[in-house]
Coordinates of C-alpha atoms in Angstrom, one line a residue:
M377 CA -45.9 -39.9 24.8
I378 CA -46.9 -41.0 28.3
K379 CA -49.3 -39.1 30.6
L380 CA -48.3 -39.2 34.2
A381 CA -50.2 -38.1 37.3
S382 CA -49.5 -37.8 41.0
Y383 CA -52.2 -37.5 43.7
N384 CA -52.2 -37.4 47.4
M385 CA -55.7 -38.8 47.9
R386 CA -55.8 -38.3 51.7
K387 CA -57.1 -41.8 52.3
G388 CA -60.2 -40.9 50.3
I389 CA -61.3 -38.2 52.7
G390 CA -62.5 -35.1 51.0
T391 CA -62.7 -31.5 52.0
D392 CA -66.2 -32.3 53.1
R393 CA -64.7 -34.8 55.6
R394 CA -66.4 -37.8 53.8
R395 CA -64.5 -40.8 52.7
D396 CA -65.5 -41.6 49.2
P397 CA -63.2 -43.8 47.0
D398 CA -65.7 -43.6 44.1
R399 CA -65.0 -39.9 44.0
I400 CA -61.2 -40.5 43.9
L401 CA -61.7 -42.8 40.9
H402 CA -63.9 -40.2 39.2
V403 CA -61.1 -37.6 39.5
L404 CA -58.6 -40.1 38.1
R405 CA -60.9 -40.8 35.2
E406 CA -61.0 -37.1 34.5
I407 CA -57.2 -37.0 34.3
D408 CA -57.0 -40.2 32.3
A409 CA -53.2 -40.8 32.8
D410 CA -51.3 -43.8 31.8
V411 CA -49.3 -44.0 35.1
I412 CA -50.5 -42.7 38.4
A413 CA -48.5 -42.3 41.7
L414 CA -50.9 -42.3 44.7
Q415 CA -50.0 -41.1 48.2
E416 CA -52.1 -42.0 51.3
A417 CA -53.7 -44.8 49.3
D418 CA -54.1 -47.0 52.4
R419 CA -55.8 -46.5 55.8
R420 CA -53.4 -45.4 58.4
F421 CA -54.2 -47.7 61.3
G422 CA -55.0 -51.4 61.9
A423 CA -54.4 -53.6 58.9
R424 CA -53.8 -50.5 56.8
E425 CA -56.3 -51.7 54.2
M426 CA -56.4 -50.1 50.8
V427 CA -59.0 -47.4 50.4
I428 CA -59.9 -48.3 46.8
S429 CA -60.9 -51.9 46.8
P430 CA -59.6 -54.3 44.1
H431 CA -63.2 -54.9 43.0
L432 CA -63.9 -51.2 42.7
L433 CA -60.6 -50.6 40.8
A434 CA -61.2 -53.6 38.4
E435 CA -64.8 -52.8 37.7
H436 CA -64.8 -49.1 37.5
S437 CA -61.4 -48.0 36.1
D438 CA -58.9 -48.6 33.3
W439 CA -56.0 -49.2 35.7
K440 CA -54.5 -52.0 37.8
A441 CA -52.5 -51.5 40.9
I442 CA -48.9 -52.8 41.0
R443 CA -48.6 -55.3 43.8
F444 CA -45.5 -54.8 46.0
N445 CA -46.5 -57.6 48.4
M446 CA -45.5 -55.6 51.5
R447 CA -48.8 -55.9 53.4
E448 CA -51.6 -58.3 52.4
R449 CA -54.4 -55.7 52.5
S450 CA -52.5 -52.6 51.4
M451 CA -52.4 -51.3 47.8
G452 CA -48.7 -50.1 48.2
W453 CA -46.1 -49.4 50.8
H454 CA -46.7 -46.8 53.6
G455 CA -49.6 -45.5 51.5
N456 CA -47.6 -45.1 48.3
A457 CA -49.1 -46.9 45.3
I458 CA -48.7 -46.9 41.5
L459 CA -51.6 -47.5 39.1
V460 CA -50.9 -48.3 35.4
R461 CA -53.1 -49.1 32.4
K462 CA -54.4 -52.6 32.4
S463 CA -52.5 -53.2 29.1
A464 CA -49.2 -52.1 30.6
E465 CA -46.5 -54.7 31.4
I466 CA -44.9 -54.7 34.8
V467 CA -41.2 -55.5 34.2
G468 CA -40.2 -55.3 37.9
C469 CA -41.1 -53.5 41.2
G470 CA -40.0 -53.1 44.7
A471 CA -40.2 -50.9 47.9
I472 CA -37.6 -48.4 49.1
H473 CA -37.2 -48.2 52.9
L474 CA -36.7 -44.6 53.9
P475 CA -35.1 -43.3 57.1
A476 CA -37.8 -41.5 59.2
L477 CA -39.1 -40.9 62.7
E478 CA -42.6 -42.0 61.5
P479 CA -43.2 -44.8 59.0
R480 CA -42.2 -43.6 55.5
G481 CA -41.4 -45.4 52.3
A482 CA -41.3 -45.1 48.5
V483 CA -42.1 -47.5 45.7
V484 CA -40.4 -48.2 42.4
A485 CA -41.5 -50.0 39.3
D486 CA -40.3 -50.6 35.8
V487 CA -43.3 -50.3 33.5
R488 CA -43.5 -51.0 29.8
I489 CA -46.2 -48.8 28.2
A490 CA -46.6 -47.4 24.7
D491 CA -43.5 -49.4 23.6
Q492 CA -41.3 -47.7 26.1
T493 CA -40.0 -48.9 29.5
V494 CA -39.9 -46.3 32.2
R495 CA -38.8 -46.5 35.8
V496 CA -41.4 -44.9 38.0
V497 CA -40.7 -43.9 41.7
G498 CA -43.6 -42.8 43.9
M499 CA -42.9 -41.1 47.2
H500 CA -44.4 -39.2 50.2
L501 CA -41.7 -37.4 52.1
D502 CA -41.5 -36.3 55.7
L503 CA -42.7 -33.0 57.2
S504 CA -39.2 -32.4 58.6
G505 CA -36.7 -30.8 56.2
L506 CA -33.8 -32.7 57.7
W507 CA -35.6 -36.1 57.2
R508 CA -36.7 -35.1 53.7
R509 CA -33.1 -34.6 52.7
K510 CA -32.1 -38.0 54.2
Q511 CA -35.0 -39.6 52.3
A512 CA -34.1 -37.9 49.0
H513 CA -30.5 -39.2 49.4
T514 CA -31.8 -42.7 50.1
I515 CA -34.0 -42.7 46.9
L516 CA -31.1 -41.3 44.8
A517 CA -28.7 -43.9 46.2
H518 CA -31.2 -46.7 45.4
L519 CA -31.4 -45.6 41.8
D520 CA -27.6 -45.3 41.6
A521 CA -27.2 -48.8 42.9
A522 CA -29.4 -50.4 40.2
P523 CA -27.4 -52.2 37.5
D524 CA -29.3 -50.4 34.7
R525 CA -30.3 -46.7 34.2
P526 CA -33.5 -46.6 32.3
L527 CA -35.5 -43.4 31.7
T528 CA -36.9 -42.4 35.1
V529 CA -39.8 -40.5 36.4
M530 CA -40.2 -39.6 40.1
M531 CA -43.5 -38.3 41.5
G532 CA -45.2 -37.6 44.8
D533 CA -45.9 -35.3 47.7
L534 CA -42.5 -33.9 48.6
N535 CA -43.9 -31.7 51.5
D536 CA -41.3 -29.0 50.6
W537 CA -42.3 -25.4 49.9
S538 CA -38.9 -24.1 49.1
A539 CA -37.5 -24.4 45.6
A540 CA -34.1 -23.1 46.4
S541 CA -33.0 -25.5 49.1
G542 CA -33.6 -28.8 50.8
C543 CA -34.7 -32.0 49.0
L544 CA -35.9 -30.0 45.9
R545 CA -32.3 -28.8 45.3
D546 CA -31.0 -32.3 45.9
F547 CA -33.4 -33.8 43.3
G548 CA -32.9 -30.8 41.0
R549 CA -29.2 -31.6 40.4
R550 CA -30.2 -34.8 38.6
F551 CA -33.9 -34.4 37.5
A552 CA -35.9 -31.7 35.7
F553 CA -39.2 -30.6 37.4
A554 CA -42.5 -30.3 35.5
Q555 CA -43.8 -26.8 36.2
T556 CA -47.2 -28.0 37.3
G557 CA -48.1 -25.2 39.7
P558 CA -49.6 -25.1 43.2
S559 CA -51.7 -28.1 44.4
F560 CA -52.3 -27.5 48.1
H561 CA -54.7 -26.7 49.6
A562 CA -57.4 -28.0 47.2
R563 CA -59.8 -25.2 48.0
R564 CA -57.2 -22.5 47.6
P565 CA -54.0 -23.9 46.2
V566 CA -50.9 -21.9 47.2
G567 CA -48.3 -24.6 47.9
R568 CA -46.3 -26.7 45.3
L569 CA -46.0 -29.7 47.6
D570 CA -46.7 -32.2 44.8
R571 CA -44.0 -32.7 42.1
I572 CA -43.2 -34.7 39.0
M573 CA -39.5 -35.0 38.0
V574 CA -38.0 -36.6 34.9
S575 CA -34.5 -37.8 34.2
G576 CA -32.3 -36.9 31.2
G577 CA -33.7 -38.4 28.0
L578 CA -37.2 -37.3 28.8
R579 CA -38.9 -34.0 28.1
V580 CA -42.1 -32.6 29.6
A581 CA -44.3 -31.7 26.7
D582 CA -47.2 -30.4 28.8
C583 CA -48.2 -30.3 32.4
G584 CA -50.6 -28.8 34.9
V585 CA -52.8 -29.1 38.0
H586 CA -56.1 -30.8 37.7
A587 CA -58.5 -28.4 39.4
S588 CA -62.0 -29.7 38.5
A589 CA -65.0 -29.2 40.8
A590 CA -64.7 -32.9 41.8
A591 CA -61.0 -32.6 42.5
R592 CA -61.5 -29.7 44.8
K593 CA -63.8 -31.9 47.0
A594 CA -62.1 -35.3 46.8
S595 CA -59.0 -34.6 48.8
D596 CA -57.1 -31.7 50.4
H597 CA -54.5 -31.9 47.5
L598 CA -55.2 -31.4 43.8
P599 CA -53.7 -34.0 41.4
I600 CA -50.9 -32.9 39.2
W601 CA -50.1 -34.3 35.7
A602 CA -47.5 -34.2 33.0
V603 CA -47.1 -35.5 29.5
V604 CA -43.6 -36.7 28.8
E605 CA -41.8 -37.9 25.7
R606 CA -38.3 -39.0 24.7
D607 CA -35.8 -36.2 24.2
A608 CA -32.3 -36.7 22.8
D609 CA -31.2 -33.5 24.4
P610 CA -30.8 -33.4 28.2
P611 CA -33.6 -31.3 29.8
P612 CA -32.7 -28.3 32.0
L613 CA -32.3 -29.3 35.6
G614 CA -33.9 -27.6 38.6
V615 CA -37.3 -26.6 39.9

Protein backbone atom coordinates (compact mmCIF):
# COMPACT_ATOMS: atom_id res chain seq x y z
CA MET A 1 0.00 0.00 0.00
CA ILE A 2 1.07 3.56 -0.73
CA LYS A 3 -0.40 6.64 0.92
CA LEU A 4 -0.80 9.65 -1.36
CA ALA A 5 -1.73 13.25 -0.64
CA SER A 6 -2.45 16.39 -2.64
CA TYR A 7 -2.29 19.88 -1.16
CA ASN A 8 -2.74 23.36 -2.60
CA MET A 9 -0.58 25.12 -0.02
CA ARG A 10 -1.34 28.64 -1.33
CA LYS A 11 2.33 29.68 -1.22
CA GLY A 12 2.29 29.02 2.52
CA ILE A 13 -0.25 31.78 3.22
CA GLY A 14 -2.91 30.69 5.70
CA THR A 15 -6.46 31.80 6.32
CA ASP A 16 -4.99 34.24 8.85
CA ARG A 17 -3.04 35.83 5.95
CA ARG A 18 0.34 34.84 7.44
CA ARG A 19 2.97 33.00 5.40
CA ASP A 20 4.21 30.10 7.53
CA PRO A 21 6.03 27.21 5.81
CA ASP A 22 6.58 25.51 9.17
CA ARG A 23 2.82 25.24 9.50
CA ILE A 24 2.57 23.58 6.09
CA LEU A 25 5.16 20.98 7.14
CA HIS A 26 3.24 20.41 10.37
CA VAL A 27 0.12 19.57 8.36
CA LEU A 28 2.10 17.26 6.07
CA ARG A 29 3.52 15.44 9.09
CA GLU A 30 -0.04 14.96 10.35
CA ILE A 31 -1.00 13.28 7.07
CA ASP A 32 2.26 11.25 6.86
CA ALA A 33 1.88 10.29 3.18
CA ASP A 34 4.50 8.49 1.09
CA VAL A 35 4.02 10.72 -1.96
CA ILE A 36 2.70 14.29 -1.88
CA ALA A 37 1.70 16.51 -4.80
CA LEU A 38 1.91 20.19 -3.89
CA GLN A 39 0.36 23.10 -5.75
CA GLU A 40 1.41 26.75 -5.32
CA ALA A 41 4.66 25.54 -3.74
CA ASP A 42 6.66 28.48 -5.14
CA ARG A 43 6.27 32.23 -4.80
CA ARG A 44 4.48 33.75 -7.75
CA PHE A 45 6.71 36.67 -8.70
CA GLY A 46 10.41 37.45 -9.09
CA ALA A 47 12.69 34.42 -8.95
CA ARG A 48 9.68 32.29 -7.96
CA GLU A 49 11.56 30.86 -5.01
CA MET A 50 10.30 27.78 -3.20
CA VAL A 51 8.25 28.52 -0.10
CA ILE A 52 9.64 25.58 1.90
CA SER A 53 13.42 25.95 1.90
CA PRO A 54 15.63 22.90 1.24
CA HIS A 55 17.08 23.22 4.75
CA LEU A 56 13.65 23.29 6.35
CA LEU A 57 12.52 20.29 4.33
CA ALA A 58 15.70 18.30 5.06
CA GLU A 59 15.86 19.05 8.77
CA HIS A 60 12.19 18.94 9.69
CA SER A 61 10.54 16.33 7.50
CA ASP A 62 10.80 12.76 6.21
CA TRP A 63 10.53 13.85 2.55
CA LYS A 64 12.69 15.05 -0.28
CA ALA A 65 11.57 17.19 -3.20
CA ILE A 66 11.94 15.79 -6.70
CA ARG A 67 14.14 18.19 -8.64
CA PHE A 68 12.77 19.04 -12.10
CA ASN A 69 15.54 21.59 -12.83
CA MET A 70 13.19 24.03 -14.51
CA ARG A 71 14.07 27.05 -12.36
CA GLU A 72 17.04 27.23 -10.02
CA ARG A 73 15.17 28.50 -6.96
CA SER A 74 11.85 26.74 -7.52
CA MET A 75 10.77 23.48 -5.93
CA GLY A 76 8.82 22.41 -9.02
CA TRP A 77 7.30 23.81 -12.20
CA HIS A 78 4.75 26.63 -12.13
CA GLY A 79 4.21 25.87 -8.44
CA ASN A 80 3.66 22.14 -8.91
CA ALA A 81 6.00 19.96 -6.84
CA ILE A 82 6.22 16.34 -5.70
CA LEU A 83 7.59 15.21 -2.34
CA VAL A 84 8.52 11.59 -1.65
CA ARG A 85 9.96 9.67 1.27
CA LYS A 86 13.71 10.10 1.58
CA SER A 87 14.05 6.34 1.07
CA ALA A 88 12.18 6.42 -2.26
CA GLU A 89 14.02 5.97 -5.56
CA ILE A 90 13.37 8.52 -8.31
CA VAL A 91 13.42 6.51 -11.55
CA GLY A 92 12.72 9.48 -13.81
CA CYS A 93 10.96 12.85 -13.86
CA GLY A 94 10.00 15.73 -16.11
CA ALA A 95 7.68 18.68 -16.71
CA ILE A 96 4.57 18.86 -18.88
CA HIS A 97 4.01 22.19 -20.65
CA LEU A 98 0.30 23.01 -20.67
CA PRO A 99 -1.60 25.33 -23.02
CA ALA A 100 -2.84 28.35 -21.06
CA LEU A 101 -3.44 32.09 -21.06
CA GLU A 102 -1.46 32.36 -17.80
CA PRO A 103 1.56 30.20 -16.85
CA ARG A 104 0.44 26.64 -16.10
CA GLY A 105 2.26 23.35 -16.00
CA ALA A 106 2.24 19.85 -14.61
CA VAL A 107 4.99 17.56 -13.34
CA VAL A 108 5.47 13.82 -13.71
CA ALA A 109 7.78 11.38 -11.95
CA ASP A 110 8.32 7.64 -11.79
CA VAL A 111 8.83 6.74 -8.15
CA ARG A 112 9.85 3.41 -6.67
CA ILE A 113 8.50 3.02 -3.16
CA ALA A 114 7.42 0.00 -1.14
CA ASP A 115 8.82 -2.28 -3.90
CA GLN A 116 6.43 -0.73 -6.41
CA THR A 117 7.08 1.76 -9.22
CA VAL A 118 4.27 4.28 -9.74
CA ARG A 119 4.03 7.15 -12.21
CA VAL A 120 2.85 10.27 -10.39
CA VAL A 121 1.44 13.36 -12.10
CA GLY A 122 0.92 16.59 -10.17
CA MET A 123 -1.16 19.40 -11.68
CA HIS A 124 -2.92 22.69 -11.07
CA LEU A 125 -5.41 23.42 -13.83
CA ASP A 126 -6.85 26.67 -15.12
CA LEU A 127 -9.85 28.60 -13.82
CA SER A 128 -11.33 28.52 -17.33
CA GLY A 129 -13.28 25.39 -18.25
CA LEU A 130 -12.15 25.59 -21.88
CA TRP A 131 -8.48 25.75 -20.95
CA ARG A 132 -8.90 23.03 -18.30
CA ARG A 133 -10.11 20.63 -20.98
CA LYS A 134 -7.20 21.53 -23.27
CA GLN A 135 -4.81 20.96 -20.36
CA ALA A 136 -6.40 17.62 -19.49
CA HIS A 137 -6.03 16.47 -23.11
CA THR A 138 -2.37 17.54 -23.09
CA ILE A 139 -1.67 15.55 -19.92
CA LEU A 140 -3.41 12.44 -21.26
CA ALA A 141 -1.58 12.78 -24.58
CA HIS A 142 1.73 13.01 -22.71
CA LEU A 143 0.96 9.77 -20.88
CA ASP A 144 -0.11 8.07 -24.11
CA ALA A 145 3.13 9.08 -25.82
CA ALA A 146 5.29 7.39 -23.19
CA PRO A 147 6.84 4.09 -24.32
CA ASP A 148 5.68 2.32 -21.16
CA ARG A 149 2.40 2.30 -19.22
CA PRO A 150 3.13 1.83 -15.50
CA LEU A 151 0.56 2.14 -12.75
CA THR A 152 -0.32 5.83 -12.65
CA VAL A 153 -1.68 8.27 -10.09
CA MET A 154 -2.71 11.84 -10.94
CA MET A 155 -3.29 14.45 -8.25
CA GLY A 156 -3.87 18.15 -7.91
CA ASP A 157 -6.17 21.14 -7.86
CA LEU A 158 -8.37 20.67 -10.92
CA ASN A 159 -10.43 23.82 -10.27
CA ASP A 160 -13.55 22.05 -11.54
CA TRP A 161 -16.79 21.95 -9.54
CA SER A 162 -18.81 19.86 -12.00
CA ALA A 163 -18.53 16.07 -11.87
CA ALA A 164 -20.62 15.49 -14.99
CA SER A 165 -18.70 17.48 -17.60
CA GLY A 166 -15.48 19.23 -18.45
CA CYS A 167 -12.04 17.92 -17.55
CA LEU A 168 -13.42 15.62 -14.84
CA ARG A 169 -15.40 13.71 -17.44
CA ASP A 170 -12.33 13.58 -19.69
CA PHE A 171 -10.13 12.17 -16.95
CA GLY A 172 -12.93 9.90 -15.72
CA ARG A 173 -12.96 7.92 -18.97
CA ARG A 174 -9.50 6.58 -18.11
CA PHE A 175 -9.04 7.02 -14.36
CA ALA A 176 -10.99 6.27 -11.20
CA PHE A 177 -11.44 9.08 -8.71
CA ALA A 178 -10.87 8.71 -4.97
CA GLN A 179 -14.02 9.87 -3.19
CA THR A 180 -12.19 12.21 -0.86
CA GLY A 181 -14.86 14.88 -0.36
CA PRO A 182 -14.93 18.71 -0.38
CA SER A 183 -11.63 20.49 0.32
CA PHE A 184 -12.33 24.17 -0.47
CA HIS A 185 -12.71 26.55 1.31
CA ALA A 186 -10.68 25.32 4.29
CA ARG A 187 -12.87 27.09 6.82
CA ARG A 188 -16.08 25.74 5.32
CA PRO A 189 -15.33 23.17 2.61
CA VAL A 190 -18.03 22.86 -0.05
CA GLY A 191 -16.05 22.44 -3.30
CA ARG A 192 -14.31 19.28 -4.54
CA LEU A 193 -11.60 21.17 -6.38
CA ASP A 194 -8.78 18.84 -5.32
CA ARG A 195 -8.68 15.31 -6.74
CA ILE A 196 -6.73 12.06 -6.67
CA MET A 197 -7.13 9.71 -9.66
CA VAL A 198 -5.78 6.18 -10.21
CA SER A 199 -5.29 4.10 -13.34
CA GLY A 200 -6.39 0.54 -13.90
CA GLY A 201 -4.42 -1.89 -11.78
CA LEU A 202 -4.73 0.32 -8.69
CA ARG A 203 -7.48 0.36 -6.10
CA VAL A 204 -8.32 3.06 -3.57
CA ALA A 205 -8.44 1.27 -0.22
CA ASP A 206 -9.21 4.39 1.84
CA CYS A 207 -9.34 8.13 1.33
CA GLY A 208 -10.47 11.39 2.85
CA VAL A 209 -9.95 15.09 3.51
CA HIS A 210 -7.51 16.10 6.24
CA ALA A 211 -9.43 18.67 8.26
CA SER A 212 -7.33 19.16 11.39
CA ALA A 213 -7.27 22.49 13.22
CA ALA A 214 -3.82 23.18 11.75
CA ALA A 215 -4.99 22.40 8.20
CA ARG A 216 -7.91 24.79 8.52
CA LYS A 217 -5.44 27.63 9.16
CA ALA A 218 -2.44 26.70 6.98
CA SER A 219 -4.06 27.29 3.54
CA ASP A 220 -7.40 28.06 1.94
CA HIS A 221 -7.50 24.44 0.69
CA LEU A 222 -7.58 21.34 2.87
CA PRO A 223 -5.25 18.50 1.90
CA ILE A 224 -6.76 15.31 0.50
CA TRP A 225 -5.30 11.82 0.82
CA ALA A 226 -5.76 8.27 -0.43
CA VAL A 227 -4.30 4.86 0.32
CA VAL A 228 -3.88 2.82 -2.87
CA GLU A 229 -2.92 -0.78 -3.54
CA ARG A 230 -2.55 -3.07 -6.52
CA ASP A 231 -5.77 -4.48 -7.90
CA ALA A 232 -5.97 -7.15 -10.58
CA ASP A 233 -9.52 -6.08 -11.46
CA PRO A 234 -9.93 -2.70 -13.21
CA PRO A 235 -11.51 -0.13 -10.86
CA PRO A 236 -14.79 1.58 -11.83
CA LEU A 237 -14.17 4.76 -13.80
CA GLY A 238 -15.64 8.18 -13.18
CA VAL A 239 -15.96 10.70 -10.40
